[in-house]
Short mmCIF file of C-alpha atoms and ligand atoms in Angstrom, two decimals:
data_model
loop_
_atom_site.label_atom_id
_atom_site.label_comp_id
_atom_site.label_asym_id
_atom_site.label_seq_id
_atom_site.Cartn_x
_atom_site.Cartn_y
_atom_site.Cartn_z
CA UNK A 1 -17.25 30.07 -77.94
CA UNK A 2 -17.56 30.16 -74.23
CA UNK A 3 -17.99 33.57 -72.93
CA UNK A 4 -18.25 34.54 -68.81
CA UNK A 5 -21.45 36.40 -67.57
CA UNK A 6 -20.11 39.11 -65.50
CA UNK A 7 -22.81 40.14 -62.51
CA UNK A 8 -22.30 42.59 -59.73
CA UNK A 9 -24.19 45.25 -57.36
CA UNK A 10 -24.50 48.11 -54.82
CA UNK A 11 -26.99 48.97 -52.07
CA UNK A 12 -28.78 51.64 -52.80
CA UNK A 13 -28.62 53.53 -49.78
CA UNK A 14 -27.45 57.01 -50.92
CA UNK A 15 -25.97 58.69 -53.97
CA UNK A 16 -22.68 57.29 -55.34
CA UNK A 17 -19.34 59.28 -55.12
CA UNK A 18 -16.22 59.82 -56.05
CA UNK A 19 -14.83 56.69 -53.93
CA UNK A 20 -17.30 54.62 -55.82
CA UNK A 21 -16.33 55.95 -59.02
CA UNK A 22 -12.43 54.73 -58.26
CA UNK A 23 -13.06 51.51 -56.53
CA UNK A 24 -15.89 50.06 -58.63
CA UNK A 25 -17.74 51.71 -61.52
CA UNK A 26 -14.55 52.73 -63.40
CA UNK A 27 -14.14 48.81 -63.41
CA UNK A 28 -17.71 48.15 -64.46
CA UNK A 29 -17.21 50.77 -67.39
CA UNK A 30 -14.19 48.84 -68.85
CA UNK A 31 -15.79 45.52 -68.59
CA UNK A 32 -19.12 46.93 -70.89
CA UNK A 33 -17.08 48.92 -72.97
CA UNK A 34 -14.98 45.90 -73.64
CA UNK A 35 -17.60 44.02 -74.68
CA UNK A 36 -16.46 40.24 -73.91
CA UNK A 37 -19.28 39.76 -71.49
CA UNK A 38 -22.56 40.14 -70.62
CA UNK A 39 -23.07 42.37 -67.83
CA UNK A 40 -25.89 42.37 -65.09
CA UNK A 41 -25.42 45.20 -62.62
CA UNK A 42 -27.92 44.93 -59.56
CA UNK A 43 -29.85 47.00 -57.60
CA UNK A 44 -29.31 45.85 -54.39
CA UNK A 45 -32.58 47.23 -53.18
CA UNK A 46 -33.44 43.98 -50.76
CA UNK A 47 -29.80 44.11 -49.26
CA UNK A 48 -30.36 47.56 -48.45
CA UNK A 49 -33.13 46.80 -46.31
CA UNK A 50 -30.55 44.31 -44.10
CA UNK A 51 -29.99 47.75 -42.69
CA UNK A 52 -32.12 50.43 -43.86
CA UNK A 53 -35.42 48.87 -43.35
CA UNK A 54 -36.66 51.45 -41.52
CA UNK A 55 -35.82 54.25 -44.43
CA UNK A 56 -37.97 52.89 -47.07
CA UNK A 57 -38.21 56.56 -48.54
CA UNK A 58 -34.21 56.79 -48.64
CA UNK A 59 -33.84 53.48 -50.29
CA UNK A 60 -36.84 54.06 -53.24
CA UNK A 61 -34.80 57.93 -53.83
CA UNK A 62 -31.21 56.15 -53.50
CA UNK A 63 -32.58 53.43 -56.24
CA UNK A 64 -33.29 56.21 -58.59
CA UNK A 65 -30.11 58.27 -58.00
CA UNK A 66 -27.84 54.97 -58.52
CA UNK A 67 -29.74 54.48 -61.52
CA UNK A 68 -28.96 58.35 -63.04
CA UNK A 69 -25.11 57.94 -61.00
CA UNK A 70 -24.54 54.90 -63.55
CA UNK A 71 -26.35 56.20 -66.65
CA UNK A 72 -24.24 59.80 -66.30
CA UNK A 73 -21.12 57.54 -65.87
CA UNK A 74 -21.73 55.54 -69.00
CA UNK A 75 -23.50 52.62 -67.82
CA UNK A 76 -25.63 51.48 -70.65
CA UNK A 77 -28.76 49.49 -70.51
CA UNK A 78 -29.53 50.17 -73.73
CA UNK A 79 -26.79 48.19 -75.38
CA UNK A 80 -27.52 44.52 -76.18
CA UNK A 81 -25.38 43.00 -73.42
CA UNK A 82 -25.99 45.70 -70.40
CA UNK A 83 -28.76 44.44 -67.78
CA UNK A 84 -29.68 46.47 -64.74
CA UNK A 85 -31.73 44.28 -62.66
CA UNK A 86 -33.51 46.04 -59.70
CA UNK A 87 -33.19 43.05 -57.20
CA UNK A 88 -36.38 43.15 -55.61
CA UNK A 89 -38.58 42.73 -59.13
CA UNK A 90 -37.09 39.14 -59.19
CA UNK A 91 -39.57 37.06 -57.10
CA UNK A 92 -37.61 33.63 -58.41
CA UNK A 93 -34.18 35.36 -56.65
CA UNK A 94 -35.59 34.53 -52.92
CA UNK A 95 -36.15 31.07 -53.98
CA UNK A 96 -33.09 30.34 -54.76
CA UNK A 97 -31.78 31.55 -52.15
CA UNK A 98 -33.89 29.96 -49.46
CA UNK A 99 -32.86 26.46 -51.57
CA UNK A 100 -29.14 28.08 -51.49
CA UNK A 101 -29.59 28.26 -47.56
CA UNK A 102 -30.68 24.87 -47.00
CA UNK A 103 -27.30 23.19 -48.47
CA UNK A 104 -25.31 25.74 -46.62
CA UNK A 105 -23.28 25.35 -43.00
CA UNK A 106 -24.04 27.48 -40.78
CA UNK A 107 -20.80 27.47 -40.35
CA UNK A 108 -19.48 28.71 -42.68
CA UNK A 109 -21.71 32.28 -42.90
CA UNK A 110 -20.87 33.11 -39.19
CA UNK A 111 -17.19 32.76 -39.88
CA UNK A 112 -17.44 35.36 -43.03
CA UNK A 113 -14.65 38.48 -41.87
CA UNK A 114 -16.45 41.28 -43.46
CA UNK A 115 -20.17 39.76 -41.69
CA UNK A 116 -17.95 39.53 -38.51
CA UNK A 117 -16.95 42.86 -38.58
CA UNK A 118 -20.27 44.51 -39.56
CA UNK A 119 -22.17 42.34 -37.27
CA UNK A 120 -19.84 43.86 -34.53
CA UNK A 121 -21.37 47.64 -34.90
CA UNK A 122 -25.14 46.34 -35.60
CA UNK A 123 -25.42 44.56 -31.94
CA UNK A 124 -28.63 44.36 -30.78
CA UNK A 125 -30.11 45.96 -33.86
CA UNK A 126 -29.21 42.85 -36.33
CA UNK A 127 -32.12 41.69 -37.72
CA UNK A 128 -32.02 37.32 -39.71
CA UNK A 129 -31.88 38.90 -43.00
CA UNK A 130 -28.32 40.75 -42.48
CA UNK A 131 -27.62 37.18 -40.77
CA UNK A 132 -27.67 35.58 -43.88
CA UNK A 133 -27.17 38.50 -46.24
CA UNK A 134 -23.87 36.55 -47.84
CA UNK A 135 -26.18 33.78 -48.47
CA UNK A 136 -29.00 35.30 -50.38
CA UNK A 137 -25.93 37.44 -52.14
CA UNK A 138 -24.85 33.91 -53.52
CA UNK A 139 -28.11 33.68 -54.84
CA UNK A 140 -27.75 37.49 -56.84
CA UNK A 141 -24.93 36.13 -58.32
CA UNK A 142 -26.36 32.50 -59.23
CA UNK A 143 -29.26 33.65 -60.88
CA UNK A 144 -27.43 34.14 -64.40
CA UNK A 145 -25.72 31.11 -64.06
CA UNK A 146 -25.94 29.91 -67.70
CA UNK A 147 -26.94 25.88 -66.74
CA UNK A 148 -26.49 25.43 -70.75
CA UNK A 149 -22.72 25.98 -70.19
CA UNK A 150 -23.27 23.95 -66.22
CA UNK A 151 -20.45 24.52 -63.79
CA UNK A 152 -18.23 25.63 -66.64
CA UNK A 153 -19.73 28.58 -66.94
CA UNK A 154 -18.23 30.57 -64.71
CA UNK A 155 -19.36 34.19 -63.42
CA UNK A 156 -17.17 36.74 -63.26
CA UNK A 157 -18.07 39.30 -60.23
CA UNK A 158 -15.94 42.72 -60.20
CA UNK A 159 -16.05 44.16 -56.31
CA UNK A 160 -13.89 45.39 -53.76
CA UNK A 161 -11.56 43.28 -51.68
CA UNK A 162 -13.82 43.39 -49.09
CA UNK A 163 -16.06 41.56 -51.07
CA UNK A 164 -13.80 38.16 -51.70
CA UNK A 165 -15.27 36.54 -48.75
CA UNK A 166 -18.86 36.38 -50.16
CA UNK A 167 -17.28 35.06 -53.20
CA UNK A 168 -15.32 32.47 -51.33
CA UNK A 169 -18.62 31.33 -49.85
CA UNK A 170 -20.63 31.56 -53.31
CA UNK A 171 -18.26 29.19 -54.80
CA UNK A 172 -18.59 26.82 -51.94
CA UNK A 173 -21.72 26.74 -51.87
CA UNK A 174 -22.44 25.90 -55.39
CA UNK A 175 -19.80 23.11 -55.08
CA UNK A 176 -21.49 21.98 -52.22
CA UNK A 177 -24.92 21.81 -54.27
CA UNK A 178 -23.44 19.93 -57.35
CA UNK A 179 -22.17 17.15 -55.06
CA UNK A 180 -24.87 16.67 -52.35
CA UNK A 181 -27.24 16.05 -55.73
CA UNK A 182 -24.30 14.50 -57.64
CA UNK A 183 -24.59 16.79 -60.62
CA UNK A 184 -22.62 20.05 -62.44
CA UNK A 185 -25.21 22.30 -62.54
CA UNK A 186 -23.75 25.82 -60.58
CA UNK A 187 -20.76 27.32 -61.48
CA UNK A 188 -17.70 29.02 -60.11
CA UNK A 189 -17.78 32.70 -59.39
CA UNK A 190 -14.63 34.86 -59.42
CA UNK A 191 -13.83 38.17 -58.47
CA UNK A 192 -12.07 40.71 -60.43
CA UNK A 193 -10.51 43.38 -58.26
CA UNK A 194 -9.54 47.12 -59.61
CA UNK A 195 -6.29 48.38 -59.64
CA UNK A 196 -7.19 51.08 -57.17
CA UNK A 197 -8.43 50.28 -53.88
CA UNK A 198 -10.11 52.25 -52.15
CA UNK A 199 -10.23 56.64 -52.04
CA UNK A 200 -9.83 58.24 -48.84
CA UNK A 201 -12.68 60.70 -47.46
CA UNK A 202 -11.83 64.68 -48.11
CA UNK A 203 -11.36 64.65 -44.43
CA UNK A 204 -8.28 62.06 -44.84
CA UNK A 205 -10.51 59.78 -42.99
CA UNK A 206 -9.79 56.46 -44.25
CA UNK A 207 -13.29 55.07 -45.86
CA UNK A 208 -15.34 57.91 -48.18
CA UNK A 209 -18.53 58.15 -46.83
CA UNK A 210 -22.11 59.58 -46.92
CA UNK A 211 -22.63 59.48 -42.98
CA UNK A 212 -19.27 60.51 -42.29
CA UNK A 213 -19.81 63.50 -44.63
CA UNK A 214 -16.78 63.36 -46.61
CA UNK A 215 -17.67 62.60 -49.58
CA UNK A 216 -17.62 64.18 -53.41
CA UNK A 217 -20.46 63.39 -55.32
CA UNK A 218 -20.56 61.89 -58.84
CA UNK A 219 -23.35 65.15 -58.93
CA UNK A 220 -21.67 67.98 -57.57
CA UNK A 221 -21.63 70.85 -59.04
CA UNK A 222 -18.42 72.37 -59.87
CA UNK A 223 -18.29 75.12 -57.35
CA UNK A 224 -19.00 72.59 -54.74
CA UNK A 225 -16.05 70.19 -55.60
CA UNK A 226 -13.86 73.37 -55.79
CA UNK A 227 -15.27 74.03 -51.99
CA UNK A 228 -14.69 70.60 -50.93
CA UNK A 229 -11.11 71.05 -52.01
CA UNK A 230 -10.12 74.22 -50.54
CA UNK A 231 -11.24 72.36 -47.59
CA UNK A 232 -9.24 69.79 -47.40
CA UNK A 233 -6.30 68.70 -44.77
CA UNK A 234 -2.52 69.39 -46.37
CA UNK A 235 0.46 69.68 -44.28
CA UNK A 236 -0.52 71.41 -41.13
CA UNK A 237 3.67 72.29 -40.62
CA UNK A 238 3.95 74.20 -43.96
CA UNK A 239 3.06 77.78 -43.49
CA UNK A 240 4.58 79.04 -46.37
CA UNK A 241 5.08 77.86 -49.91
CA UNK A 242 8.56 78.21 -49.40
CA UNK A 243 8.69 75.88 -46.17
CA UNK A 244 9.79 72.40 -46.59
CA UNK A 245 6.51 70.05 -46.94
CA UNK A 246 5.24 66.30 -45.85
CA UNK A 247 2.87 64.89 -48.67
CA UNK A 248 2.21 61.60 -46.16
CA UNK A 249 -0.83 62.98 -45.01
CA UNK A 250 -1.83 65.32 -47.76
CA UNK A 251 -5.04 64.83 -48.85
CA UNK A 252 -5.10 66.55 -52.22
CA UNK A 253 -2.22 64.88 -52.99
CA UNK A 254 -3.53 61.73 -52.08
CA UNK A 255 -6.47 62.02 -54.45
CA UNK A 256 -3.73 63.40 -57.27
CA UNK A 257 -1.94 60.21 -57.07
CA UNK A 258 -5.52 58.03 -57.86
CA UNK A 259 -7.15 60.48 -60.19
CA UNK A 260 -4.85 62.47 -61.88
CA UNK A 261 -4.19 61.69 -65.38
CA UNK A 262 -0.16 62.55 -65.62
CA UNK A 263 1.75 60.59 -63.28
CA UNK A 264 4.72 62.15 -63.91
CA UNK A 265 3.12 65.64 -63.23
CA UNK A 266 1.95 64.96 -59.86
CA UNK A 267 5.27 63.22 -59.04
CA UNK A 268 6.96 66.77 -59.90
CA UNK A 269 4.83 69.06 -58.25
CA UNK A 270 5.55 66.25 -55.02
CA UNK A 271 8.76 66.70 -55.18
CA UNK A 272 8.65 70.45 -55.65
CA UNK A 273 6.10 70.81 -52.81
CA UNK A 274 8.46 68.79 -50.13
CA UNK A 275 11.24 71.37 -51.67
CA UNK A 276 9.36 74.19 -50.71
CA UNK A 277 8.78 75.33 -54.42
CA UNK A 278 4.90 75.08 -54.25
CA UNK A 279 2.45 76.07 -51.78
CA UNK A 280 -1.04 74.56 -51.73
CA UNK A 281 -3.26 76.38 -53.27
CA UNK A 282 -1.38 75.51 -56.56
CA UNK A 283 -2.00 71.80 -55.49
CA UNK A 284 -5.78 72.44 -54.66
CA UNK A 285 -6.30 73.89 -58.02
CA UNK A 286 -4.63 71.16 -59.29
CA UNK A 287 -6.82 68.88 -58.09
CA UNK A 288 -9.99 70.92 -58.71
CA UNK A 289 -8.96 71.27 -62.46
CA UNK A 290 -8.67 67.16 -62.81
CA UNK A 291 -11.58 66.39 -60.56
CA UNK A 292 -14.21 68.62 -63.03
CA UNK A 293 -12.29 67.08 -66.14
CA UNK A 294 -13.47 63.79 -65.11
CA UNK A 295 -16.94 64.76 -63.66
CA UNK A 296 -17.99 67.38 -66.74
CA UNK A 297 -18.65 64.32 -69.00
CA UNK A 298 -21.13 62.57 -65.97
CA UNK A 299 -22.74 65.92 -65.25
CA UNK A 300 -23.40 66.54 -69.05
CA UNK A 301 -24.61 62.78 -69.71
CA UNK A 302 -26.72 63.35 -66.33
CA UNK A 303 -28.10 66.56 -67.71
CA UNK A 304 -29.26 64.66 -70.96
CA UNK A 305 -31.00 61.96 -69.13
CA UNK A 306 -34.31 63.73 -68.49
CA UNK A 307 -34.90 63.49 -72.81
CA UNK A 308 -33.92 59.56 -72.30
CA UNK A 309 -37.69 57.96 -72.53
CA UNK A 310 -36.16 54.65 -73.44
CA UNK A 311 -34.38 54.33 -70.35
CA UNK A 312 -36.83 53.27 -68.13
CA UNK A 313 -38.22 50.33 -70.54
CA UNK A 314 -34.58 49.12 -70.70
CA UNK A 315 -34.18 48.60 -66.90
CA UNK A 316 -36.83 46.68 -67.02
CA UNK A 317 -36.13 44.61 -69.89
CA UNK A 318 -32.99 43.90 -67.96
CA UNK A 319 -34.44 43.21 -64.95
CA UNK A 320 -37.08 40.53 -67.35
CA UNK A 321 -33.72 39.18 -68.03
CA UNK A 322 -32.77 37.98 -65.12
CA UNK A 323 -35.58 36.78 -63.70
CA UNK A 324 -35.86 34.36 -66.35
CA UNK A 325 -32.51 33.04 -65.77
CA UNK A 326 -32.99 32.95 -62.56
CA UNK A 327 -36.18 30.82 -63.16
CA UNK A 328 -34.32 28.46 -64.79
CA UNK A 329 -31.90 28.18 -62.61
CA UNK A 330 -34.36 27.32 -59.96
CA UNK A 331 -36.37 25.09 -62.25
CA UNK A 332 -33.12 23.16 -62.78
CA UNK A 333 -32.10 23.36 -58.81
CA UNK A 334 -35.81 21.63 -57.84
CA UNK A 335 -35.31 18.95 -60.30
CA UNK A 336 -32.00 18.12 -58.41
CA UNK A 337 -34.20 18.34 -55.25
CA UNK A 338 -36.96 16.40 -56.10
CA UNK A 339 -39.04 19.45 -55.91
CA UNK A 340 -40.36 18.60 -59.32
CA UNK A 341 -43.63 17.97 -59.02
CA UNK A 342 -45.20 19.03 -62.20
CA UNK A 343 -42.13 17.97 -63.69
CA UNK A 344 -44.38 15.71 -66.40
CA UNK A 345 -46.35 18.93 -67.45
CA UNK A 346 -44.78 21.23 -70.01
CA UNK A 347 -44.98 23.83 -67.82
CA UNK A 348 -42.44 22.57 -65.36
CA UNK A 349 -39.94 21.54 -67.79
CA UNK A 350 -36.70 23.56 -68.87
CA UNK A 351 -36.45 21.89 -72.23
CA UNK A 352 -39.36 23.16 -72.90
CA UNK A 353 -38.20 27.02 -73.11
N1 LIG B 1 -22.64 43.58 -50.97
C1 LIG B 1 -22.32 44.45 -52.06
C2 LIG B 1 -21.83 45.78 -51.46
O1 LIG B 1 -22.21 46.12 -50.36
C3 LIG B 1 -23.48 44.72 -52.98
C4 LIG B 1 -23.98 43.49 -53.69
C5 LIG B 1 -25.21 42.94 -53.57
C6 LIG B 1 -23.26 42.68 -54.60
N2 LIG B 1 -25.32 41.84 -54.35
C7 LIG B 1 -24.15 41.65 -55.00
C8 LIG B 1 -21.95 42.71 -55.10
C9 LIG B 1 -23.74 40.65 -55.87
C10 LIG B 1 -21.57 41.72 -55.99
C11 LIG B 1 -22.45 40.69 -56.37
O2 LIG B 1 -21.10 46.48 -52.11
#
């Protein structure tokens, strides 16, 4: 039986919220809990510094908060097919991807929409490694190729949409590699989008965001979602409850239509707002009511963590993980090179593993 290897990651630049919650981890939960695949889930701590590099103390406390963020959400390194791999303990990772960069066009990184885009705001402050960022991201997700399985084992990668674009290039440049050397050695990688995109900031602002300072975290306390709530844009035109109201533009109602577990609730209470039968605090508490349903399990799970001794030995017994795959992998990639010098000693050989 063939079965996929399923890797993906986040920068750790800050703690995770709400919008991560919807657009990504929520995925990641029902892919481990499904338990078809074996799941890597990176610490994008050397990405982080394409940007950050001059907040080393953010990125060391944001590696530890994403690490308590995924263990209150369920995330479980302990299970026997759950790795978390903090990025930067893999020393065989920037080999591959240097040997990734050298079979890839220029070309074809500097064409990359989402690199276009960010490149635009960075100006002047760019520094080479964000250059090539979607480069040595091809090699985070080659590293568990399984080269038993060769090109046929493909790796499935859950992200945002934003994300294809590094996946495009990831599979091109793997099918790049297998026919410069003439062998089927990397394999595909394909993306598996969620169902829901992507939540808006309590501001309404379109993108949730830590700098932009609308965000609800995965660790906020009750009374501080409640707050964040209250505060939050509705239908500037309805003064009353009884006034006719626009849900468009409301943002509580926005984040009812994502989160909320009835449907068909939120649907009434729509149509009875634009009636003028409900005002919105009704709405708010709503909201607040199904926003601490879903985060009372994470904070509990987050308050149990501190008696969790075992967790630390299992992040790095996942991280152990990949960096042997990813040694093979590049053992297997410098044999295609000719970079096999010591091929003859045992040492240098995979069969000998
Ligand atoms: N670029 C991704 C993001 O910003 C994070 C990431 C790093 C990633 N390495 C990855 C995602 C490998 C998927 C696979 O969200």
């Amino acid at each position: 039986m063939t079965t996929n290897r399923v890797l993906t990651g986040i920068r750790p630049t800050g703690p995770l919220h709400l919008g991560h919650y919807v657009g990504a981890l929520k995925n990641w939960l029902a892919i481990q809990n499904g338990q078809e695949h074996e799941c890597f889930f990176l610490i994008a701590d050397v990405q982080a510094l394409t940007t950050h590099a001059s907040r080393p103390e953010l990125i060391k406390e944001s590696v530890f908060e994403v690490l308590a963020d995924w263990l209150a959400v369920g995330l479980d390194p302990t299970l026997p097919r759950t790795h978390f791999v903090v990025q930067s303990m893999v020393p065989a990772r920037y080999e591959l991807s240097t040997l990734l960069q050298m079979v890839t066009p220029n070309s074809w990184v500097t064409r990359n929409p989402t690199v276009k885009a960010e490149m635009e705001s960075l100006k002047e402050e760019m520094v080479v490694g964000f250059a090539t960022y979607p480069v040595d991201q091809a090699a985070d997700i080659l590293m568990v190729a399984d080269i038993a399985q060769g090109a046929a084992g493909r790796i499935l990668v859950p992200v945002g949409e934003d994300q294809l674009p590094h996946l495009e290039l990831t599979r091109e440049i793997a099918r790049r590699f297998n026919k410069i050397y003439g062998c089927d050695l990397l394999p595909d990688c394909k993306g598996l989008v969620g169902d829901v995109g992507r939540l808006v900031g309590t501001d309404g602002n379109a993108k949730m965001s830590k700098s932009l300072g609308n965000a609800i975290y995965l660790s906020d306390p009750a009374d501080t979602v409640a707050a964040k709530v209250n505060a939050m844009f509705t239908d500037p035109n309805k003064l009353r409850a009884t006034d006719p109201g626009n849900t468009d533009h409301h943002v509580p109602f926005m984040y009812l239509r994502d989160l909320h577990p009835d449907k068909d609730k939120v649907a009434s209470m729509e149509a009875d707002y634009k009636a003028g039968r409900l005002g919105d605090m009704p709405v708010k508490r709503e909201l607040i009511t199904a926003l601490n349903e879903l985060l009372e399990p994470i904070r509990e799970r987050r308050a149990a963590l501190h008696s969790r001794t075992d967790l630390f030995d299992s992040v790095i017994h996942g991280t152990e993980c990949a960096r042997r795959l990813c040694e093979h992998v590049v053992g297997a990639m410098k044999e295609q090179m000719r970079l096999d010098y010591v091929g003859a000693l045992p040492l240098g050989r995979i069969d000998a593993w």
